[in-house]
Amino acid sequence: MKMKHPSTLTSHRSKSKTPIIAILGRPNVGKSALVNRLASSQSGGAIVADESGITRDRTYRYGEFMNKRFQVIDTGGLVFDDRDGLFASQIREQALIAISEASAVILVADGMSGLSSMDLQLSEFLRKEVVRDNIPVHVAINKCESEKTGATQAAEFWQLGLGEPHPVSAIHGVGTAELLERVYEDIFPKEVKEDDEVADFLAEFGITEDPTTDELSHLSKRKQRAMRHLKNNLEEDEVEDEMLNVAIIGRPNVGKSSLLNKIFGDNRAIVSPMAGTTRDSIDAIMEKPSSDPSLPPTLYRFIDTAGIRKKGKIAFGPEFFMVNRALRAIRRSDVCLLVLDATAGVAEQDRILAQKISDDGRACVIVCNKWDAVVDKKDDTYDKAVKYVREELPQVRWAPIIFISAETGQRVNKISSAIDQAVVAHRKRFTTAILNEVLREAVMWQPPPIKRSGASAKIYYCNQVSTRPPTIVVFCNDPNLVGDNYRRYIDRKFREALEGFTSTPIRWVYRGRRVRDVRRAGQGMMNGDPGDGGSGNNFPFPHAN
């Protein structure tokens, strides 16, 4: 099977200065295990199991070695005959894109099973194509659990013609530090030379160490700008924590990977009509320029996840871990894109995901895909569809709904602005005065119902205590007297009155407080203070006037 040369592909090399290491190899040699060993734990590990073909798309992890940050790309098992594996051609394409991004390549082989014809095919390709482009290649012989026998196991892999084979054990960490040292020498020399350039540049102005403010003030403005520009360009890109995490979640085969590819304009994930094609969560980073030229661009990390089936259909094993990874993606996200199939309607799995989004306090945008495939559309089809989704997914009734076609690109461009609005809403904070004004109006319009026992909730005041999601504490005489229906009523009234509370759940905390404590704090009761006869007409809120 002839493979395209990486230079014929569109380069997807990140603008970041962080070097990238691509991990390649035939199926089931332990590539994902090695990625987990090299990458930091905060990046989230790849799924590892004794089953070939677990990794299909290319996935990205962050790592650090000798105070230098790098990225590792995990790829699917490479085979050169389409008959040898499902999605073989798509996996090859993903691997080629990974090579086009890489600063170095690690070829992983299996030391227990020994040298195979597939290994020889891979080495031939790498010698002809990758080495020719001056991309360094390192050979890691995995599953060499013993340092004593590792060299013997690795010896036959000299036949690959790619230099010294390094015996390692990805599971136990044997030899991985030595391997990373060799790779480190290849991917960081440019950084060292640039550091020397900075020193030479500063020496021209008589500065031998990092410049102080006083030293900078003696330089001309032109030289100050040049120095700052040079130093800023040579600094490490510590951007991971500044990214906005967007999780793309949904049932299998609703078009999550197609949506990711349409957003990025490349085959970031393998797309197939077969349900369950995506086997792991895929991180893809996008840079969006700021409307203000003086501000840095906004960075988005899109996380494409495996589809979640009914619990009874999920067997313990790789799929169990894939689903667990998808649920973890919700927790690590700022915004969730809940993708539905407009031709299939809402299923139980969609309701479970919606509940998970709400429980975890994530912002959400509902994306109804395959809208182009809905037949016999009429003037009221859109309104009926919106009403249907609202009724079927009350857990995220506050989320905006966008009807798109990932295949044709219809309305996909609206997702970006919806994400931005969701992020703002998720971090929104209102003053106590505004919140209590809304609460007062809501209670005056509809007081809490009286229980059969004759008891009734007395609402005192509220205060927003945090964001992500907005969390509001409501003080009352007894939280048990505030029923679920009345709590939903309060939530609805706040959303109607405050435009900023769209796209995000509001976490409500009802807390009991004694009347005398409320009076001592200078607060009043929304639905009547026993001290004023319970008329409900006095609202002692001087700060809200």
Coordinates of C-alpha atoms in Angstrom, one line a residue:
M1 CA 0.0 0.0 0.0
K2 CA 1.6 3.2 -1.1
M3 CA 1.5 6.1 1.4
K4 CA 1.5 9.7 0.6
H5 CA 4.6 11.6 1.6
P6 CA 4.0 13.9 4.6
S7 CA 5.1 17.0 2.6
T8 CA 2.1 16.5 0.3
L9 CA -0.2 17.0 3.2
T10 CA -1.3 20.3 4.6
S11 CA 1.0 21.1 7.6
H12 CA -0.9 21.2 10.9
R13 CA 2.2 22.1 12.9
S14 CA 1.3 24.1 15.9
K15 CA 2.3 27.7 16.2
S16 CA 3.4 27.0 19.7
K17 CA 7.1 26.5 20.4
T18 CA 6.3 23.3 22.3
P19 CA 8.0 20.4 20.4
I20 CA 5.9 17.4 19.3
I21 CA 6.9 13.7 19.5
A22 CA 4.9 11.3 17.3
I23 CA 4.5 7.7 18.5
L24 CA 4.2 5.2 15.6
G25 CA 4.1 1.4 15.4
R26 CA 2.1 -1.6 14.3
P27 CA -1.0 -2.6 16.3
N28 CA -0.7 -3.7 20.0
V29 CA 2.9 -3.0 20.6
G30 CA 2.2 -0.7 23.6
K31 CA 2.2 2.8 22.0
S32 CA -0.5 4.1 24.3
A33 CA 1.3 2.7 27.3
L34 CA 4.4 4.5 26.3
V35 CA 2.5 7.8 25.8
N36 CA 1.1 7.4 29.3
R37 CA 4.6 6.9 30.6
L38 CA 6.0 10.0 28.8
A39 CA 3.1 12.3 29.3
S40 CA 2.2 14.0 32.5
S41 CA -0.7 12.7 34.6
Q42 CA -2.6 15.9 34.3
S43 CA -3.0 15.4 30.5
G44 CA -5.2 12.3 31.0
G45 CA -3.9 8.9 30.0
A46 CA -4.6 7.0 26.8
I47 CA -6.7 3.8 27.0
V48 CA -4.5 0.7 27.3
A49 CA -5.8 -2.8 26.8
D50 CA -4.8 -6.2 25.5
E51 CA -6.8 -5.7 22.3
S52 CA -5.4 -4.3 19.0
G53 CA -7.0 -1.3 17.4
I54 CA -8.0 0.6 20.6
T55 CA -6.4 3.8 19.4
R56 CA -7.7 5.0 16.1
D57 CA -7.5 8.7 16.0
R58 CA -4.4 10.8 16.9
T59 CA -4.5 12.1 20.4
Y60 CA -2.3 14.7 22.1
R61 CA -0.8 14.7 25.6
Y62 CA 1.5 17.1 27.4
G63 CA 4.8 16.0 29.1
E64 CA 7.8 17.6 30.8
F65 CA 11.4 16.5 30.9
M66 CA 14.3 18.5 32.4
N67 CA 12.0 21.5 32.9
K68 CA 11.1 21.5 29.2
R69 CA 7.6 21.0 28.0
F70 CA 6.6 18.9 25.0
Q71 CA 3.6 17.2 23.4
V72 CA 3.2 13.5 22.5
I73 CA 0.9 12.3 19.7
D74 CA -0.5 8.8 20.1
T75 CA -1.6 7.2 16.8
G76 CA -3.4 4.0 15.8
G77 CA -1.6 0.8 14.8
L78 CA -0.2 1.2 11.3
V79 CA -0.8 -1.6 8.8
F80 CA 0.0 -1.4 5.1
D81 CA -2.7 -3.8 3.8
D82 CA -6.3 -2.7 4.3
R83 CA -7.3 -6.3 4.8
D84 CA -5.2 -6.5 8.0
G85 CA -7.4 -4.1 10.0
L86 CA -10.6 -2.1 10.2
F87 CA -10.1 1.6 9.4
A88 CA -6.5 0.9 8.2
S89 CA -6.4 3.6 5.6
Q90 CA -7.9 6.2 7.9
I91 CA -5.4 5.3 10.6
R92 CA -2.5 5.7 8.1
E93 CA -3.8 9.1 7.2
Q94 CA -3.9 10.1 10.9
A95 CA -0.4 8.9 11.3
L96 CA 0.8 10.9 8.3
I97 CA -0.7 14.1 9.7
A98 CA 1.1 13.3 13.0
I99 CA 4.4 12.9 11.2
S100 CA 3.8 16.3 9.4
E101 CA 3.5 17.9 12.9
A102 CA 6.3 16.1 14.6
S103 CA 9.7 17.3 15.7
A104 CA 10.8 13.7 16.3
V105 CA 9.3 10.2 15.8
I106 CA 9.5 7.2 18.1
L107 CA 8.9 3.9 16.4
V108 CA 7.6 1.3 18.9
A109 CA 8.1 -2.4 18.4
D110 CA 7.3 -5.5 20.6
G111 CA 10.3 -7.1 22.2
M112 CA 8.4 -10.1 23.3
S113 CA 7.0 -11.1 19.9
G114 CA 10.2 -10.1 18.1
L115 CA 10.9 -8.5 14.7
S116 CA 7.9 -8.8 12.3
S117 CA 7.4 -8.1 8.6
M118 CA 5.1 -5.2 9.6
D119 CA 8.0 -3.7 11.6
L120 CA 10.2 -4.0 8.5
Q121 CA 7.6 -2.3 6.3
L122 CA 7.3 0.6 8.8
S123 CA 11.1 1.0 9.0
E124 CA 11.3 1.1 5.2
F125 CA 8.7 3.8 5.0
L126 CA 10.4 5.8 7.8
R127 CA 13.9 5.5 6.2
K128 CA 12.6 6.7 2.8
E129 CA 10.3 9.4 3.8
V130 CA 10.7 10.6 7.4
V131 CA 14.5 10.4 7.7
R132 CA 14.9 12.1 4.3
D133 CA 13.1 15.1 5.8
N134 CA 15.6 15.3 8.6
I135 CA 13.0 14.3 11.2
P136 CA 14.9 12.2 13.8
V137 CA 13.6 8.7 14.4
H138 CA 14.2 6.7 17.6
V139 CA 13.4 3.0 18.0
A140 CA 11.8 1.9 21.3
I141 CA 11.6 -1.9 21.9
N142 CA 8.7 -2.2 24.3
K143 CA 7.9 -5.0 26.8
C144 CA 11.6 -5.5 27.8
E145 CA 10.8 -5.9 31.5
S146 CA 14.3 -6.8 32.6
E147 CA 17.3 -4.7 32.2
K148 CA 19.5 -7.8 31.9
T149 CA 17.6 -9.4 29.0
G150 CA 16.4 -6.2 27.4
A151 CA 19.6 -5.7 25.3
T152 CA 19.3 -9.2 24.0
Q153 CA 15.6 -8.8 23.1
A154 CA 16.4 -5.5 21.3
A155 CA 19.4 -6.7 19.4
E156 CA 17.6 -8.1 16.3
F157 CA 15.9 -4.7 15.8
W158 CA 19.2 -3.3 14.5
Q159 CA 17.9 -4.8 11.2
L160 CA 15.4 -2.0 10.9
G161 CA 18.3 0.3 9.9
L162 CA 17.1 3.2 12.0
G163 CA 19.9 3.3 14.5
E164 CA 20.2 1.9 18.0
P165 CA 17.1 0.1 19.4
H166 CA 16.3 1.2 23.0
P167 CA 14.9 -1.6 25.2
V168 CA 12.1 -0.1 27.4
S169 CA 9.1 -1.2 29.5
A170 CA 6.3 1.3 29.2
I171 CA 4.4 -0.3 32.0
H172 CA 7.2 -0.4 34.5
G173 CA 9.2 2.6 33.2
V174 CA 12.4 0.6 32.5
G175 CA 14.6 2.5 30.0
T176 CA 12.1 5.3 29.3
A177 CA 14.1 8.0 30.9
E178 CA 17.2 7.1 28.8
L179 CA 15.0 7.1 25.7
L180 CA 13.6 10.5 26.5
E181 CA 17.1 11.8 27.0
R182 CA 18.0 10.8 23.4
V183 CA 14.8 12.4 22.1
Y184 CA 15.5 15.5 24.2
E185 CA 18.8 16.1 22.5
D186 CA 17.1 16.2 19.1
I187 CA 14.1 18.4 19.9
F188 CA 15.6 21.1 22.1
P189 CA 19.0 22.1 20.5
K190 CA 17.3 25.0 18.7
E191 CA 16.0 26.3 22.0
V192 CA 19.6 26.3 23.4
K193 CA 20.9 28.2 20.5
E194 CA 18.2 30.8 20.8
D195 CA 19.0 31.2 24.5
D196 CA 22.6 32.0 23.4
E197 CA 21.2 34.5 20.9
V198 CA 19.4 36.3 23.7
A199 CA 22.6 36.4 25.8
D200 CA 24.5 37.8 22.8
F201 CA 21.8 40.4 22.2
L202 CA 21.8 41.5 25.8
A203 CA 25.6 41.6 25.9
E204 CA 25.5 44.3 23.1
F205 CA 23.9 46.6 25.7
G206 CA 26.3 45.6 28.5
I207 CA 23.7 43.4 30.2
T208 CA 24.9 40.0 31.3
E209 CA 21.8 38.8 33.1
D210 CA 18.1 39.2 32.7
P211 CA 17.5 42.9 32.3
T212 CA 16.0 44.9 35.2
T213 CA 13.5 47.8 34.8
D214 CA 16.3 50.3 35.3
E215 CA 18.5 48.7 32.7
L216 CA 15.7 48.6 30.2
S217 CA 14.9 52.3 30.8
H218 CA 18.4 53.3 29.5
L219 CA 17.8 51.7 26.1
S220 CA 16.1 53.4 23.2
K221 CA 12.4 52.6 22.7
R222 CA 13.2 50.8 19.5
K223 CA 15.8 48.5 21.3
Q224 CA 13.4 48.0 24.2
R225 CA 10.7 46.8 21.8
A226 CA 13.2 44.5 20.0
M227 CA 14.5 43.0 23.2
R228 CA 11.0 42.3 24.6
H229 CA 9.9 40.9 21.3
L230 CA 12.9 38.5 21.1
K231 CA 12.6 37.4 24.7
N232 CA 8.8 36.9 24.5
N233 CA 9.3 34.7 21.4
L234 CA 11.8 32.5 23.2
E235 CA 9.7 31.9 26.3
E236 CA 7.8 28.7 26.8
D237 CA 4.2 28.8 25.9
E238 CA 2.4 28.2 29.2
V239 CA -1.0 28.3 27.7
E240 CA -2.6 25.0 28.8
D241 CA -4.4 26.5 31.8
E242 CA -5.6 29.5 29.8
M243 CA -7.5 27.3 27.3
L244 CA -11.2 27.0 27.1
N245 CA -12.1 23.4 27.2
V246 CA -15.0 22.4 24.9
A247 CA -16.2 18.7 25.2
I248 CA -18.1 17.3 22.2
I249 CA -20.4 14.6 23.6
G250 CA -23.3 12.4 22.5
R251 CA -24.5 9.0 21.5
P252 CA -22.5 6.9 19.0
N253 CA -22.8 8.0 15.4
V254 CA -24.6 11.3 15.9
G255 CA -21.7 13.1 14.0
K256 CA -19.4 14.3 16.8
S257 CA -16.2 13.5 14.8
S258 CA -17.7 15.0 11.6
L259 CA -18.5 18.2 13.6
L260 CA -14.9 18.3 14.9
N261 CA -13.5 17.9 11.4
K262 CA -15.8 20.6 10.0
I263 CA -14.8 23.0 12.7
F264 CA -11.1 22.5 12.1
G265 CA -11.2 21.9 8.4
D266 CA -9.1 18.7 8.5
N267 CA -9.5 15.0 9.3
R268 CA -8.7 15.4 12.9
A269 CA -10.9 12.3 13.7
I270 CA -11.9 9.2 11.7
V271 CA -15.4 9.4 10.4
S272 CA -17.4 6.3 9.5
P273 CA -21.1 5.4 9.3
M274 CA -20.3 2.6 11.8
A275 CA -21.3 3.5 15.4
G276 CA -18.4 3.7 17.9
T277 CA -15.6 4.8 15.5
T278 CA -14.0 7.2 18.0
R279 CA -12.4 5.0 20.7
D280 CA -10.7 7.7 22.8
S281 CA -11.1 11.4 23.7
I282 CA -9.3 13.5 21.1
D283 CA -7.9 16.9 22.0
A284 CA -7.7 19.5 19.2
I285 CA -6.5 23.1 19.8
M286 CA -7.9 26.1 18.0
E287 CA -6.7 29.7 18.1
K288 CA -9.2 32.5 17.7
P289 CA -7.8 36.0 17.2
S290 CA -9.1 38.7 19.6
S291 CA -11.2 41.5 18.3
D292 CA -8.7 43.8 20.1
P293 CA -5.3 43.6 18.4
S294 CA -3.5 44.4 21.7
L295 CA -4.9 41.3 23.3
P296 CA -3.7 37.7 22.8
P297 CA -5.8 35.2 20.9
T298 CA -8.3 32.9 22.7
L299 CA -7.3 29.3 22.7
Y300 CA -9.9 26.5 22.6
R301 CA -9.3 22.9 23.3
F302 CA -12.0 20.7 21.7
I303 CA -12.4 17.3 23.1
D304 CA -14.1 14.7 20.9
T305 CA -15.3 11.8 22.9
A306 CA -16.4 8.2 22.3
G307 CA -20.2 7.8 21.9
I308 CA -22.0 6.6 25.0
R309 CA -24.4 3.6 24.6
K310 CA -26.9 2.2 27.0
K311 CA -25.3 1.0 30.2
G312 CA -26.5 -2.6 29.7
K313 CA -24.7 -2.7 26.4
I314 CA -21.3 -1.6 27.8
A315 CA -19.1 -4.5 28.6
F316 CA -16.2 -4.1 31.0
G317 CA -13.1 -3.6 29.0
P318 CA -11.9 -1.0 26.5
E319 CA -15.4 0.4 25.9
F320 CA -16.0 0.8 29.6
F321 CA -12.8 2.9 29.8
M322 CA -13.8 4.9 26.7
V323 CA -17.2 5.8 28.3
N324 CA -15.5 6.7 31.5
R325 CA -13.1 9.0 29.6
A326 CA -16.1 10.7 27.9
L327 CA -17.7 11.3 31.3
R328 CA -14.4 12.7 32.6
A329 CA -14.3 15.0 29.6
I330 CA -17.5 16.6 30.8
R331 CA -15.9 17.3 34.2
R332 CA -12.8 18.9 32.6
S333 CA -14.7 21.1 30.2
D334 CA -15.9 24.7 30.4
V335 CA -18.6 24.1 27.8
C336 CA -20.2 20.9 26.5
L337 CA -21.6 20.6 23.0
L338 CA -24.3 18.0 23.4
V339 CA -24.8 16.5 19.9
L340 CA -28.1 15.0 19.0
D341 CA -29.3 13.3 15.8
A342 CA -32.1 15.3 14.4
T343 CA -33.3 12.3 12.4
A344 CA -33.5 9.9 15.4
G345 CA -34.8 12.1 18.2
V346 CA -33.8 12.2 21.9
A347 CA -32.9 8.8 23.5
E348 CA -32.3 7.8 27.1
Q349 CA -28.5 8.2 26.7
D350 CA -29.1 11.8 25.7
R351 CA -31.0 12.4 28.9
I352 CA -28.3 10.8 31.0
L353 CA -25.7 13.0 29.4
A354 CA -27.9 16.1 29.9
Q355 CA -28.3 15.2 33.6
K356 CA -24.5 14.7 33.9
I357 CA -23.8 18.1 32.4
S358 CA -26.3 19.7 34.8
D359 CA -24.9 17.8 37.9
D360 CA -21.4 18.7 37.0
G361 CA -22.3 22.4 36.5
R362 CA -21.1 22.7 33.0
A363 CA -22.2 25.3 30.4
C364 CA -24.0 23.6 27.5
V365 CA -24.9 24.2 23.9
I366 CA -27.3 21.6 22.3
V367 CA -26.3 20.8 18.7
C368 CA -28.9 19.0 16.6
N369 CA -26.9 17.5 13.8
K370 CA -28.2 16.1 10.4
W371 CA -30.8 18.8 10.1
D372 CA -30.3 18.6 6.3
A373 CA -31.5 15.0 6.4
V374 CA -34.9 15.9 8.0
V375 CA -37.5 15.6 5.2
D376 CA -40.7 17.4 4.5
K377 CA -39.8 20.5 6.5
K378 CA -42.6 23.0 7.0
D379 CA -42.9 26.5 8.4
D380 CA -43.5 25.2 11.9
T381 CA -41.0 22.3 11.8
Y382 CA -38.2 24.3 13.5
D383 CA -40.5 25.5 16.3
K384 CA -41.8 22.0 16.9
A385 CA -38.3 20.6 17.0
V386 CA -37.2 23.2 19.6
K387 CA -40.3 22.4 21.7
Y388 CA -39.6 18.7 21.4
V389 CA -36.0 19.0 22.6
R390 CA -37.0 21.3 25.5
E391 CA -39.6 18.8 26.6
E392 CA -37.3 15.8 26.3
L393 CA -34.3 17.4 27.9
P394 CA -35.6 19.4 30.9
Q395 CA -32.2 18.9 32.6
V396 CA -30.7 21.5 30.2
R397 CA -33.8 23.5 29.4
W398 CA -31.6 26.7 29.6
A399 CA -29.2 25.6 26.9
P400 CA -29.4 27.2 23.4
I401 CA -30.2 24.9 20.5
I402 CA -28.5 25.1 17.1
F403 CA -29.7 23.0 14.2
I404 CA -26.7 22.1 11.9
S405 CA -25.4 19.8 9.3
A406 CA -21.8 18.8 10.0
E407 CA -21.7 17.2 6.6
T408 CA -22.6 20.3 4.6
G409 CA -21.4 22.9 7.1
Q410 CA -24.9 24.4 7.5
R411 CA -24.9 26.8 10.5
V412 CA -21.7 25.3 12.0
N413 CA -20.3 28.8 12.1
K414 CA -22.9 29.7 14.7
I415 CA -21.3 27.3 17.2
S416 CA -18.3 29.5 17.9
S417 CA -20.3 32.5 19.1
A418 CA -22.6 30.2 21.1
I419 CA -19.5 28.8 22.9
D420 CA -18.3 32.3 23.7
Q421 CA -21.7 33.3 25.1
A422 CA -21.8 30.2 27.2
V423 CA -18.3 30.9 28.7
V424 CA -19.4 34.4 29.6
A425 CA -22.6 33.1 31.2
H426 CA -20.7 30.4 33.1
R427 CA -18.5 33.0 34.7
K428 CA -21.2 35.7 35.2
R429 CA -21.5 37.4 38.5
F430 CA -24.4 39.8 39.5
T431 CA -24.5 42.2 42.4
T432 CA -26.4 41.3 45.5
A433 CA -28.7 44.2 45.0
I434 CA -29.8 43.1 41.6
L435 CA -30.2 39.5 42.7
N436 CA -32.4 40.4 45.6
E437 CA -34.5 42.8 43.5
V438 CA -35.3 39.9 41.2
L439 CA -35.9 37.5 44.1
R440 CA -38.2 40.1 45.8
E441 CA -40.3 40.5 42.6
A442 CA -40.5 36.7 42.1
V443 CA -41.7 36.1 45.7
M444 CA -44.2 39.0 45.5
W445 CA -45.6 37.7 42.3
Q446 CA -46.0 34.2 43.7
P447 CA -45.3 33.5 47.4
P448 CA -44.2 30.0 48.5
P449 CA -47.2 27.7 48.9
I450 CA -48.5 26.8 52.3
K451 CA -48.0 23.2 53.3
R452 CA -50.8 21.0 54.7
S453 CA -49.4 21.5 58.1
G454 CA -50.0 25.2 57.8
A455 CA -46.3 25.9 57.6
S456 CA -44.9 28.1 54.9
A457 CA -41.4 29.0 53.7
K458 CA -40.1 32.5 54.5
I459 CA -37.6 33.7 51.9
Y460 CA -35.1 36.2 53.4
Y461 CA -32.5 37.2 50.9
C462 CA -29.9 35.7 48.5
N463 CA -26.3 36.1 47.6
Q464 CA -24.1 34.8 44.7
V465 CA -21.1 33.1 46.2
S466 CA -19.2 31.7 43.2
T467 CA -19.1 31.2 39.4
R468 CA -18.5 28.3 37.0
P469 CA -21.4 27.7 37.4
P470 CA -23.1 30.7 39.1
T471 CA -23.9 29.6 42.6
I472 CA -26.6 31.4 44.6
V473 CA -27.3 30.9 48.3
V474 CA -31.0 31.6 49.3
F475 CA -31.5 32.1 53.0
C476 CA -34.9 31.1 54.3
N477 CA -36.5 29.9 57.6
D478 CA -36.5 26.2 56.6
P479 CA -35.1 24.8 53.3
N480 CA -37.4 21.7 53.6
L481 CA -40.4 24.0 53.1
V482 CA -39.2 25.1 49.7
G483 CA -40.5 22.5 47.3
D484 CA -39.0 21.5 44.0
N485 CA -41.7 23.2 42.0
Y486 CA -41.1 26.5 43.7
R487 CA -37.3 26.1 43.3
R488 CA -37.9 25.7 39.5
Y489 CA -40.1 28.7 39.6
I490 CA -37.4 30.8 41.2
D491 CA -34.8 29.6 38.6
R492 CA -37.1 30.4 35.7
K493 CA -37.8 33.9 37.1
F494 CA -34.1 34.7 37.4
R495 CA -33.5 33.5 33.8
E496 CA -36.3 35.7 32.5
A497 CA -35.1 38.8 34.4
L498 CA -31.3 38.4 33.8
E499 CA -30.1 37.8 30.3
G500 CA -26.6 36.7 31.6
F501 CA -28.0 33.4 32.9
T502 CA -28.3 31.7 29.6
S503 CA -26.3 28.6 28.5
T504 CA -25.4 27.7 32.1
P505 CA -27.0 26.0 35.0
I506 CA -27.5 27.9 38.2
R507 CA -26.6 26.1 41.3
W508 CA -29.1 26.9 44.0
V509 CA -28.3 26.4 47.7
Y510 CA -31.2 26.9 50.2
R511 CA -29.9 27.5 53.7
G512 CA -31.9 27.9 56.9
R513 CA -31.5 31.0 59.1
R514 CA -33.2 32.2 62.2
V515 CA -35.3 35.4 62.0
R516 CA -33.3 37.2 64.7
D517 CA -30.1 36.5 62.8
V518 CA -31.7 38.0 59.7
R519 CA -32.8 41.1 61.5
R520 CA -29.4 41.5 63.1
A521 CA -27.8 41.3 59.7
G522 CA -30.1 44.1 58.5
Q523 CA -32.0 41.9 56.0
G524 CA -35.7 41.5 55.6
M525 CA -38.1 38.8 54.5
M526 CA -39.4 38.6 51.0
N527 CA -42.8 37.3 51.9
G528 CA -43.6 39.0 55.2
D529 CA -41.7 39.6 58.4
P530 CA -43.4 38.4 61.6
G531 CA -42.3 41.6 63.1
D532 CA -44.4 43.7 60.7
G533 CA -47.6 41.6 61.0
G534 CA -46.8 39.4 58.1
S535 CA -48.4 41.7 55.6
G536 CA -45.8 40.9 52.9
N537 CA -45.9 44.5 51.8
N538 CA -42.7 45.8 53.5
F539 CA -39.4 45.0 51.8
P540 CA -36.6 46.6 53.9
F541 CA -33.9 46.5 51.2
P542 CA -32.3 50.0 51.3
H543 CA -29.4 48.8 49.2
A544 CA -31.8 47.8 46.4
N545 CA -33.6 51.1 46.2

